[in-house]
Amino acid sequence: MLRAAIAAAVVLTGFVLWSLLQPDPLPEGFASGNGRIEAVEIDIATKTPGRVTEIRAREGDFVTAGQVVARMDTSVLEAQLREAEAQLQRALIGVETANSQVRQREAEKAAAEAVVVQRRAEREAARRRLTRTEELATRGTASVQTLDDDRARFEGARAAESAAEAQVAAAEAAIGLARSQVVGAKAEVEAVRATIQRVQADIADSELRAPRDGRIQYRVAQLGEVLPAGGAVLNMVDLSDVYMTFFLPTEAAGRVALGAEVRLVLDAAPQYVIPAEASFVADVAQFTPKTVQTQEERLKLMFRVRASISPELLQEHIRQVKTGLPGMAYVRLNPEAEWPDELQIRLPS
């Protein structure tokens, strides 16, 4: 009898302690679910193939946006940059050469135009002489030989004028060609400058920088490792986009409105109650029986819900934010329901 009494007392004491340790049931208008703190993961990766020469951040380090966390070897890119700069100098000389060709062709055109003026004057003089000789020949005071000579001089002067005009036309065509060469040389300069900018951008991108404030989670590559384009060096979590994912049954999930208030309590810090809001409710059940044929089976369906913490609150405590921590999410289904005292917001100072 004594042993039975002692055993009964132990059982009763255990039941009382278990009852005291159980959380108070949620009032009407609330639902809860187990979850885990998560954040957006970002791979800090290479833009071009290369060798890792330096890794400045370690796993667990907090980094800020724009901070250099790793470097890639740039010796090949620097050689390409020097080559492109030499090509630029050659292209600039090509522009000057093409411009000088234009000036030379323009001078040749001016000289050809002067020859045209001279040949035109000679042709006009020959025409007047021929006219006078023809008048004298009709009177019999000029010989037929003189008339033939003057007519030949006129025809020669006219041919010389035509030849000079052809030289002007050829000079104009040469100017057009020289100007097109100037355009081509300038285009070559722009192309080489674009190449220089591209190589400089690749060199700048060889300094791998954190795209946002966050925490380094994994080192993916090691020093001296050769990576392809897009090869990840570090993995970080974006601490400005942190949320908890939890699951609710059909009845509760159907009542969760986007933007509904959520309170998070983490196992690692149960003294704090963190405010959040429902930012996503899945429209497809995550856990389903093989067949859903009855109302009872429909109630077994579980829907994924995401509760996001505001970026402003995260920024205030960004160095204390951790991911992977389990906890409980409490969501208010009825906007008029009052939060119980144990779920009033309590944040670290």
C-alpha positions in Angstrom: 0.0 0.0 0.0 2.8 2.4 0.8 4.5 1.8 -2.5 1.2 2.4 -4.3 0.7 5.6 -2.4 4.2 6.8 -3.3 3.7 5.9 -7.0 0.3 7.7 -7.0 1.9 10.8 -5.5 4.7 10.8 -8.1 2.2 10.5 -10.9 0.1 13.3 -9.5 3.1 15.5 -9.0 4.2 14.9 -12.6 0.8 15.6 -13.9 0.6 18.9 -12.0 4.1 19.9 -13.2 3.2 19.0 -16.8 -0.1 21.0 -16.6 1.8 24.0 -15.2 4.4 23.8 -18.0 1.8 23.6 -20.8 1.2 27.0 -22.6 -2.2 28.6 -22.1 -4.6 27.7 -24.9 -5.1 30.4 -27.5 -8.2 32.4 -27.3 -10.8 32.4 -30.1 -9.6 34.1 -33.3 -6.0 33.0 -33.2 -4.0 30.1 -34.7 -0.5 28.9 -34.3 2.1 26.7 -36.1 5.6 25.6 -35.7 8.1 27.3 -38.0 11.7 28.2 -38.7 13.3 31.6 -39.4 14.5 31.8 -43.0 16.0 34.5 -45.3 16.7 35.0 -48.9 20.0 33.3 -49.9 22.4 35.0 -52.4 25.4 33.4 -54.1 28.3 35.9 -54.5 29.6 34.5 -57.8 32.1 35.4 -60.5 31.1 37.1 -63.7 34.0 35.8 -65.8 36.1 32.6 -65.5 39.2 32.9 -63.3 41.2 31.9 -60.3 40.3 32.9 -56.7 43.2 34.9 -55.3 41.7 36.3 -52.1 38.7 35.6 -49.8 38.2 38.3 -47.2 35.0 37.1 -45.5 34.6 34.1 -43.3 31.6 32.1 -42.5 29.4 33.9 -40.0 30.8 37.4 -40.8 28.4 40.3 -41.1 29.0 42.2 -44.4 27.6 45.4 -45.7 26.4 46.2 -49.3 29.4 47.0 -51.5 32.0 45.5 -49.2 34.7 43.5 -51.1 34.5 39.9 -49.9 36.7 38.2 -52.5 39.0 38.9 -55.4 39.7 37.0 -58.7 42.9 36.9 -60.7 43.0 39.8 -63.2 46.4 39.2 -64.9 44.8 38.1 -68.2 42.3 41.0 -68.1 45.0 43.5 -67.4 47.0 42.2 -70.4 43.8 42.6 -72.5 43.4 46.1 -71.2 47.0 47.0 -72.3 46.4 45.5 -75.7 43.2 47.5 -76.1 44.9 50.7 -75.0 47.6 50.1 -77.7 44.9 49.5 -80.3 43.3 52.8 -79.2 46.5 54.7 -79.9 46.8 53.1 -83.3 43.1 53.9 -84.0 43.6 57.6 -83.0 46.6 57.8 -85.4 44.4 56.2 -88.1 41.9 59.1 -87.5 44.6 61.7 -87.9 45.9 59.9 -91.1 42.4 59.8 -92.5 41.9 63.5 -91.8 45.2 64.4 -93.5 44.1 62.4 -96.5 40.9 64.4 -96.6 42.9 67.7 -96.5 45.3 66.4 -99.2 42.4 65.4 -101.5 40.7 68.8 -100.9 44.0 70.5 -101.9 44.1 68.3 -105.0 40.6 69.3 -105.9 41.4 73.0 -105.5 44.4 72.6 -107.8 42.2 70.7 -110.3 39.6 73.5 -110.2 42.4 76.1 -110.9 43.5 74.0 -113.9 39.8 74.0 -115.1 39.8 77.8 -114.9 43.1 78.0 -116.8 41.9 75.5 -119.5 38.6 77.3 -119.8 40.4 80.6 -120.5 42.6 78.9 -123.0 39.6 77.4 -124.7 37.9 80.8 -124.8 41.0 82.4 -126.3 41.2 79.6 -128.9 37.5 80.1 -129.8 38.0 83.8 -130.4 41.1 83.2 -132.5 39.2 80.6 -134.5 36.3 83.0 -135.0 38.7 85.8 -136.3 40.5 83.3 -138.6 37.2 82.1 -140.0 36.2 85.7 -140.8 39.6 86.4 -142.5 39.4 83.2 -144.4 36.0 84.2 -145.9 37.7 87.4 -147.1 40.6 85.5 -148.5 43.1 87.2 -146.2 43.9 84.0 -144.1 45.2 80.8 -145.5 43.4 77.5 -145.1 46.4 76.2 -143.1 46.0 78.9 -140.6 42.3 78.1 -140.3 43.0 74.4 -139.8 45.7 75.2 -137.1 43.4 77.5 -135.2 40.5 75.0 -135.4 42.9 72.3 -134.0 44.0 74.6 -131.2 40.3 75.2 -130.2 39.5 71.5 -130.2 42.6 70.8 -128.2 41.7 73.5 -125.7 38.2 72.2 -125.3 39.5 68.6 -124.7 42.0 70.0 -122.2 39.1 71.7 -120.4 37.1 68.5 -120.3 40.1 66.6 -119.0 40.6 69.2 -116.2 36.9 68.9 -115.3 37.3 65.2 -115.1 40.2 65.7 -112.7 37.9 67.8 -110.5 35.3 65.0 -110.5 38.0 62.5 -109.6 39.2 64.7 -106.8 35.7 65.0 -105.4 35.3 61.2 -105.4 38.7 60.9 -103.7 37.5 63.4 -101.0 34.3 61.3 -100.4 36.5 58.2 -100.1 38.8 59.9 -97.7 35.9 61.2 -95.6 34.5 57.6 -95.4 37.8 56.5 -94.2 37.7 59.1 -91.4 34.3 57.8 -90.4 35.6 54.2 -90.4 38.7 55.3 -88.3 36.5 57.1 -85.8 34.2 54.0 -85.6 37.3 51.9 -84.9 38.3 54.4 -82.1 34.8 54.0 -80.5 34.9 50.2 -80.8 38.3 50.1 -79.1 37.1 52.4 -76.4 34.1 50.2 -75.8 36.5 47.2 -75.5 38.5 49.1 -72.9 35.3 49.9 -71.0 34.3 46.2 -71.1 37.7 45.0 -69.9 37.7 47.6 -67.2 34.2 46.5 -66.1 35.4 42.9 -66.0 38.4 44.0 -63.9 36.1 45.9 -61.5 33.8 42.8 -61.4 36.8 40.7 -60.3 36.4 42.4 -57.0 33.4 40.4 -55.6 31.2 42.6 -53.4 28.3 41.9 -51.2 25.1 43.0 -53.0 23.3 43.7 -49.7 23.8 43.8 -46.0 23.8 40.3 -44.7 25.7 37.4 -43.1 28.1 35.0 -44.9 26.7 31.5 -44.6 29.1 29.3 -46.5 32.4 29.5 -48.3 31.8 27.6 -51.5 35.2 27.9 -53.2 38.8 27.9 -51.8 41.8 30.0 -52.6 43.5 29.1 -55.8 40.4 27.4 -57.2 39.6 28.1 -60.8 35.9 28.8 -61.3 33.8 29.1 -64.5 31.7 32.1 -65.2 29.0 32.3 -62.6 30.9 30.1 -60.1 29.9 30.8 -56.5 32.6 31.8 -54.1 30.5 32.7 -51.0 26.9 32.2 -50.0 25.2 34.9 -47.9 21.7 35.5 -46.4 20.0 38.8 -47.0 19.0 40.0 -43.5 16.7 42.6 -44.9 14.3 39.9 -46.1 13.7 37.5 -43.1 10.6 35.5 -42.6 9.2 32.4 -40.8 7.5 29.6 -42.7 4.8 27.6 -40.8 1.8 25.4 -41.6 -1.8 25.7 -40.7 -4.7 23.3 -41.3 -7.4 24.1 -43.8 -9.8 25.8 -41.5 -7.3 28.2 -40.1 -5.4 28.8 -43.4 -8.6 29.7 -45.1 -9.1 32.6 -42.6 -5.6 34.1 -42.9 -5.7 37.4 -44.7 -2.6 38.8 -46.4 -1.2 41.4 -44.1 -2.7 39.7 -41.0 -0.8 40.3 -37.8 1.6 37.6 -36.7 3.7 37.3 -33.5 6.8 35.1 -33.5 8.3 33.5 -30.4 11.7 31.8 -30.9 12.8 28.8 -28.9 16.2 30.4 -28.4 14.7 33.6 -27.0 11.2 32.9 -25.6 11.3 36.2 -23.6 10.8 38.2 -26.8 7.7 38.5 -29.0 8.5 39.7 -32.5 5.9 41.3 -34.7 5.4 40.2 -38.3 2.7 40.0 -40.9 1.3 37.3 -43.2 2.9 37.9 -46.6 2.0 34.6 -48.4 -0.6 31.8 -48.1 -0.1 28.8 -50.4 -3.1 28.0 -52.6 -2.0 24.3 -52.8 -1.9 22.1 -49.7 1.6 20.9 -48.7 0.6 17.7 -46.9 -2.3 15.7 -48.4 -3.6 12.2 -47.9 -3.4 9.9 -51.0 -7.2 10.5 -51.5 -9.5 13.2 -50.2 -13.0 11.8 -50.0 -14.4 13.0 -46.7 -14.7 16.2 -44.7 -12.5 14.8 -42.0 -9.7 14.1 -44.6 -10.0 17.7 -45.9 -9.3 19.0 -42.5 -6.0 17.2 -42.5 -4.7 19.3 -45.4 -1.9 21.7 -44.3 -1.2 25.0 -46.1 2.1 26.9 -46.0 2.1 30.4 -44.6 4.9 32.9 -44.6 5.2 35.6 -41.9 7.6 38.4 -42.9 9.4 40.7 -40.5 9.4 44.4 -41.5 12.7 45.6 -43.0 12.7 48.6 -40.6 12.7 46.3 -37.6 15.3 44.1 -39.1 17.5 47.1 -39.8 17.3 48.1 -36.1 18.5 44.7 -34.9 20.4 43.5 -38.1 23.5 42.3 -36.3 21.4 40.1 -34.0 19.3 38.5 -36.8 20.0 34.8 -37.2 18.4 32.3 -39.6 17.5 28.7 -39.0 16.1 29.3 -35.5 12.9 27.3 -34.7 9.9 28.8 -33.0 6.2 29.4 -33.0 4.1 31.7 -35.2 0.8 33.0 -33.8 -1.5 34.6 -36.4 -4.6 36.7 -35.7 -7.5 35.4 -37.7 -10.0 37.8 -36.3 -8.8 41.5 -36.6 -11.0 42.4 -33.7 -9.5 39.8 -31.3 -7.2 41.1 -28.6 -3.7 39.7 -28.3 -3.2 37.9 -24.9 -0.7 39.3 -22.5 1.9 36.6 -23.2 1.9 37.6 -26.9 2.3 41.4 -26.4 5.3 42.7 -28.4 8.5 42.5 -26.5 11.8 43.3 -28.3 15.4 43.4 -27.2 16.6 46.9 -26.2 
